[in-house]
Amino acid sequence: MEKQNAIRCVEAARTPSDANYSVNGPSYRKDMYTMNAGDVKERNAGMLLSTVEAPRKSTADDSVFRDEGKYQAYIDSHLHGSGPRNNEKLVSDLSKVIAAHYMKDLKKEYKTSTIDEMSKFIRKSYALDSLKPGELTSALGSENAARSKSLEMRDKLYRVPEDAAFTYSRSMAKVLKNMVDPKGHSEAYQKLYNNVK
């Protein structure tokens, strides 16, 4: 019933005279900020409708914002930790901070089980167990320190220097040049040829 009354108010606000004339005569829009009397009535009726309708449902942006808050709380709890922290606990906390940070950047849904799985992967792939206690403590000093330590470890383990990459590609081109056509050869040779190519 209230919604029907609100709809009637909207219809009453949209009169032909309001659509074409403002209070002082013809209405010509100069820019998006200029309003005439009809716009004001329609906007007020629209506000009335919005109060009668059901409350706004949460959107994906709202859940991302809530998840960012959860991620930040999770990161902060593992940065500062509680109680004594031995080397194992420091490595575990650092891997969890890095995992949570990556998932937050990717806007993934907040789930501690997923963070734990990713932290195990990061711990192994970045060789975080090889870090000394002093390095771990300094990396857990702030979120930026943890992030820079993860980038440092990734580059240390996986980055190929440009001169090495150039030498490798030049060597592979030389191997390909000296290989014979794979037609008529074994399947293994054809695979090797395709991989070198």
GROMACS .gro file of C-alpha atoms in nm:
model
  197
    1MET     CA    1   0.000   0.000   0.000
    2GLU     CA    2   0.279   0.243   0.092
    3LYS     CA    3   0.458   0.161  -0.232
    4GLN     CA    4   0.145   0.239  -0.435
    5ASN     CA    5   0.112   0.575  -0.260
    6ALA     CA    6   0.477   0.649  -0.334
    7ILE     CA    7   0.425   0.560  -0.701
    8ARG     CA    8   0.129   0.800  -0.714
    9CYS     CA    9   0.353   1.072  -0.567
   10VAL     CA   10   0.608   1.007  -0.840
   11GLU     CA   11   0.341   1.028  -1.109
   12ALA     CA   12   0.206   1.349  -0.958
   13ALA     CA   13   0.554   1.497  -0.956
   14ARG     CA   14   0.589   1.434  -1.332
   15THR     CA   15   0.349   1.688  -1.477
   16PRO     CA   16   0.389   1.819  -1.833
   17SER     CA   17   0.435   2.176  -1.711
   18ASP     CA   18   0.723   2.074  -1.483
   19ALA     CA   19   0.895   1.881  -1.759
   20ASN     CA   20   0.911   2.185  -1.990
   21TYR     CA   21   0.921   2.487  -1.762
   22SER     CA   22   1.100   2.581  -1.447
   23VAL     CA   23   0.976   2.835  -1.196
   24ASN     CA   24   1.118   3.125  -1.399
   25GLY     CA   25   1.022   3.008  -1.750
   26PRO     CA   26   1.162   2.757  -2.002
   27SER     CA   27   1.421   2.515  -1.865
   28TYR     CA   28   1.736   2.465  -2.070
   29ARG     CA   29   2.004   2.241  -1.923
   30LYS     CA   30   2.341   2.407  -1.932
   31ASP     CA   31   2.526   2.130  -1.758
   32MET     CA   32   2.459   1.826  -1.543
   33TYR     CA   33   2.432   2.036  -1.225
   34THR     CA   34   2.146   2.258  -1.345
   35MET     CA   35   1.805   2.144  -1.215
   36ASN     CA   36   1.454   2.264  -1.276
   37ALA     CA   37   1.148   2.233  -1.053
   38GLY     CA   38   1.042   1.904  -1.216
   39ASP     CA   39   1.381   1.751  -1.140
   40VAL     CA   40   1.351   1.850  -0.775
   41LYS     CA   41   1.003   1.699  -0.742
   42GLU     CA   42   1.110   1.380  -0.921
   43ARG     CA   43   1.421   1.347  -0.708
   44ASN     CA   44   1.216   1.393  -0.388
   45ALA     CA   45   0.962   1.135  -0.505
   46GLY     CA   46   1.246   0.898  -0.590
   47MET     CA   47   1.387   0.942  -0.241
   48LEU     CA   48   1.043   0.862  -0.100
   49LEU     CA   49   1.029   0.546  -0.312
   50SER     CA   50   1.371   0.436  -0.193
   51THR     CA   51   1.262   0.460   0.171
   52VAL     CA   52   0.952   0.248   0.105
   53GLU     CA   53   1.135  -0.024  -0.087
   54ALA     CA   54   1.328  -0.304   0.079
   55PRO     CA   55   1.666  -0.214   0.226
   56ARG     CA   56   1.957  -0.219  -0.017
   57LYS     CA   57   2.119  -0.558  -0.059
   58SER     CA   58   2.493  -0.583  -0.023
   59THR     CA   59   2.688  -0.579  -0.346
   60ALA     CA   60   3.010  -0.748  -0.449
   61ASP     CA   61   3.195  -0.423  -0.373
   62ASP     CA   62   3.061  -0.432  -0.016
   63SER     CA   63   3.185  -0.788   0.036
   64VAL     CA   64   3.525  -0.698  -0.110
   65PHE     CA   65   3.545  -0.405   0.133
   66ARG     CA   66   3.448  -0.629   0.425
   67ASP     CA   67   3.698  -0.892   0.310
   68GLU     CA   68   3.974  -0.630   0.290
   69GLY     CA   69   3.905  -0.544   0.653
   70LYS     CA   70   3.921  -0.911   0.748
   71TYR     CA   71   4.243  -0.956   0.553
   72GLN     CA   72   4.394  -0.652   0.722
   73ALA     CA   73   4.299  -0.783   1.067
   74TYR     CA   74   4.448  -1.124   0.978
   75ILE     CA   75   4.770  -0.964   0.850
   76ASP     CA   76   4.801  -0.744   1.159
   77SER     CA   77   4.748  -1.037   1.395
   78HIS     CA   78   5.027  -1.236   1.228
   79LEU     CA   79   5.262  -0.939   1.197
   80HIS     CA   80   5.256  -0.864   1.567
   81GLY     CA   81   5.186  -1.216   1.693
   82SER     CA   82   5.122  -1.312   2.050
   83GLY     CA   83   5.345  -1.486   2.298
   84PRO     CA   84   5.694  -1.620   2.234
   85ARG     CA   85   5.781  -1.678   1.870
   86ASN     CA   86   6.041  -1.935   1.780
   87ASN     CA   87   6.184  -1.972   1.430
   88GLU     CA   88   5.903  -2.207   1.320
   89LYS     CA   89   5.635  -1.959   1.434
   90LEU     CA   90   5.814  -1.668   1.262
   91VAL     CA   91   5.832  -1.857   0.930
   92SER     CA   92   5.467  -1.960   0.962
   93ASP     CA   93   5.356  -1.604   1.039
   94LEU     CA   94   5.557  -1.457   0.750
   95SER     CA   95   5.416  -1.708   0.501
   96LYS     CA   96   5.061  -1.635   0.624
   97VAL     CA   97   5.112  -1.259   0.595
   98ILE     CA   98   5.244  -1.294   0.239
   99ALA     CA   99   4.959  -1.529   0.142
  100ALA     CA  100   4.694  -1.301   0.290
  101HIS     CA  101   4.848  -1.001   0.117
  102TYR     CA  102   4.842  -1.175  -0.223
  103MET     CA  103   4.483  -1.288  -0.177
  104LYS     CA  104   4.379  -0.939  -0.066
  105ASP     CA  105   4.541  -0.789  -0.378
  106LEU     CA  106   4.362  -1.044  -0.597
  107LYS     CA  107   4.032  -0.958  -0.422
  108LYS     CA  108   3.966  -1.321  -0.334
  109GLU     CA  109   3.700  -1.415  -0.083
  110TYR     CA  110   3.833  -1.424   0.272
  111LYS     CA  111   3.878  -1.782   0.394
  112THR     CA  112   4.142  -1.879   0.648
  113SER     CA  113   4.162  -2.232   0.506
  114THR     CA  114   4.256  -2.094   0.163
  115ILE     CA  115   4.511  -1.860   0.320
  116ASP     CA  116   4.664  -2.154   0.509
  117GLU     CA  117   4.691  -2.362   0.190
  118MET     CA  118   4.851  -2.076   0.001
  119SER     CA  119   5.088  -2.002   0.291
  120LYS     CA  120   5.218  -2.361   0.276
  121PHE     CA  121   5.280  -2.322  -0.096
  122ILE     CA  122   5.456  -1.987  -0.047
  123ARG     CA  123   5.666  -2.125   0.237
  124LYS     CA  124   5.801  -2.401   0.012
  125SER     CA  125   5.827  -2.208  -0.315
  126TYR     CA  126   6.000  -1.905  -0.158
  127ALA     CA  127   6.221  -2.120   0.069
  128LEU     CA  128   6.123  -1.917   0.374
  129ASP     CA  129   6.272  -2.182   0.606
  130SER     CA  130   6.618  -2.073   0.487
  131LEU     CA  131   6.577  -1.725   0.640
  132LYS     CA  132   6.759  -1.642   0.963
  133PRO     CA  133   6.562  -1.534   1.273
  134GLY     CA  134   6.683  -1.173   1.238
  135GLU     CA  135   6.559  -1.156   0.878
  136LEU     CA  136   6.225  -1.306   0.981
  137THR     CA  137   6.182  -1.059   1.266
  138SER     CA  138   6.261  -0.760   1.043
  139ALA     CA  139   6.028  -0.892   0.770
  140LEU     CA  140   5.747  -0.913   1.025
  141GLY     CA  141   5.807  -0.553   1.133
  142SER     CA  142   5.548  -0.415   0.892
  143GLU     CA  143   5.330  -0.515   0.601
  144ASN     CA  144   5.562  -0.342   0.353
  145ALA     CA  145   5.867  -0.518   0.499
  146ALA     CA  146   5.696  -0.857   0.459
  147ARG     CA  147   5.601  -0.776   0.103
  148SER     CA  148   5.951  -0.660   0.009
  149LYS     CA  149   6.104  -0.973   0.168
  150SER     CA  150   5.871  -1.192  -0.040
  151LEU     CA  151   5.971  -1.008  -0.358
  152GLU     CA  152   6.337  -1.036  -0.262
  153MET     CA  153   6.308  -1.412  -0.206
  154ARG     CA  154   6.115  -1.460  -0.531
  155ASP     CA  155   6.375  -1.269  -0.730
  156LYS     CA  156   6.662  -1.448  -0.557
  157LEU     CA  157   6.517  -1.789  -0.644
  158TYR     CA  158   6.347  -1.741  -0.979
  159ARG     CA  159   6.476  -1.430  -1.155
  160VAL     CA  160   6.694  -1.504  -1.454
  161PRO     CA  161   6.954  -1.236  -1.529
  162GLU     CA  162   6.915  -1.075  -1.871
  163ASP     CA  163   7.258  -1.184  -1.993
  164ALA     CA  164   7.184  -1.546  -1.895
  165ALA     CA  165   6.847  -1.535  -2.073
  166PHE     CA  166   7.011  -1.395  -2.387
  167THR     CA  167   7.285  -1.661  -2.378
  168TYR     CA  168   7.024  -1.935  -2.330
  169SER     CA  169   6.806  -1.821  -2.620
  170ARG     CA  170   7.110  -1.785  -2.847
  171SER     CA  171   7.224  -2.139  -2.754
  172MET     CA  172   6.878  -2.284  -2.819
  173ALA     CA  173   6.868  -2.114  -3.160
  174LYS     CA  174   7.204  -2.273  -3.242
  175VAL     CA  175   7.076  -2.618  -3.135
  176LEU     CA  176   6.762  -2.575  -3.347
  177LYS     CA  177   6.970  -2.471  -3.648
  178ASN     CA  178   7.177  -2.792  -3.619
  179MET     CA  179   6.879  -3.026  -3.575
  180VAL     CA  180   6.749  -3.219  -3.876
  181ASP     CA  181   6.388  -3.214  -3.990
  182PRO     CA  182   6.175  -3.424  -3.750
  183LYS     CA  183   5.979  -3.596  -4.029
  184GLY     CA  184   6.063  -3.964  -4.042
  185HIS     CA  185   6.218  -3.965  -3.694
  186SER     CA  186   6.093  -4.115  -3.369
  187GLU     CA  187   5.818  -3.959  -3.163
  188ALA     CA  188   6.072  -3.871  -2.891
  189TYR     CA  189   6.285  -3.679  -3.143
  190GLN     CA  190   5.977  -3.496  -3.273
  191LYS     CA  191   5.890  -3.390  -2.915
  192LEU     CA  192   6.248  -3.274  -2.859
  193TYR     CA  193   6.242  -3.076  -3.184
  194ASN     CA  194   5.910  -2.910  -3.094
  195ASN     CA  195   6.037  -2.820  -2.746
  196VAL     CA  196   6.356  -2.666  -2.883
  197LYS     CA  197   6.159  -2.482  -3.149
   0.00000   0.00000   0.00000
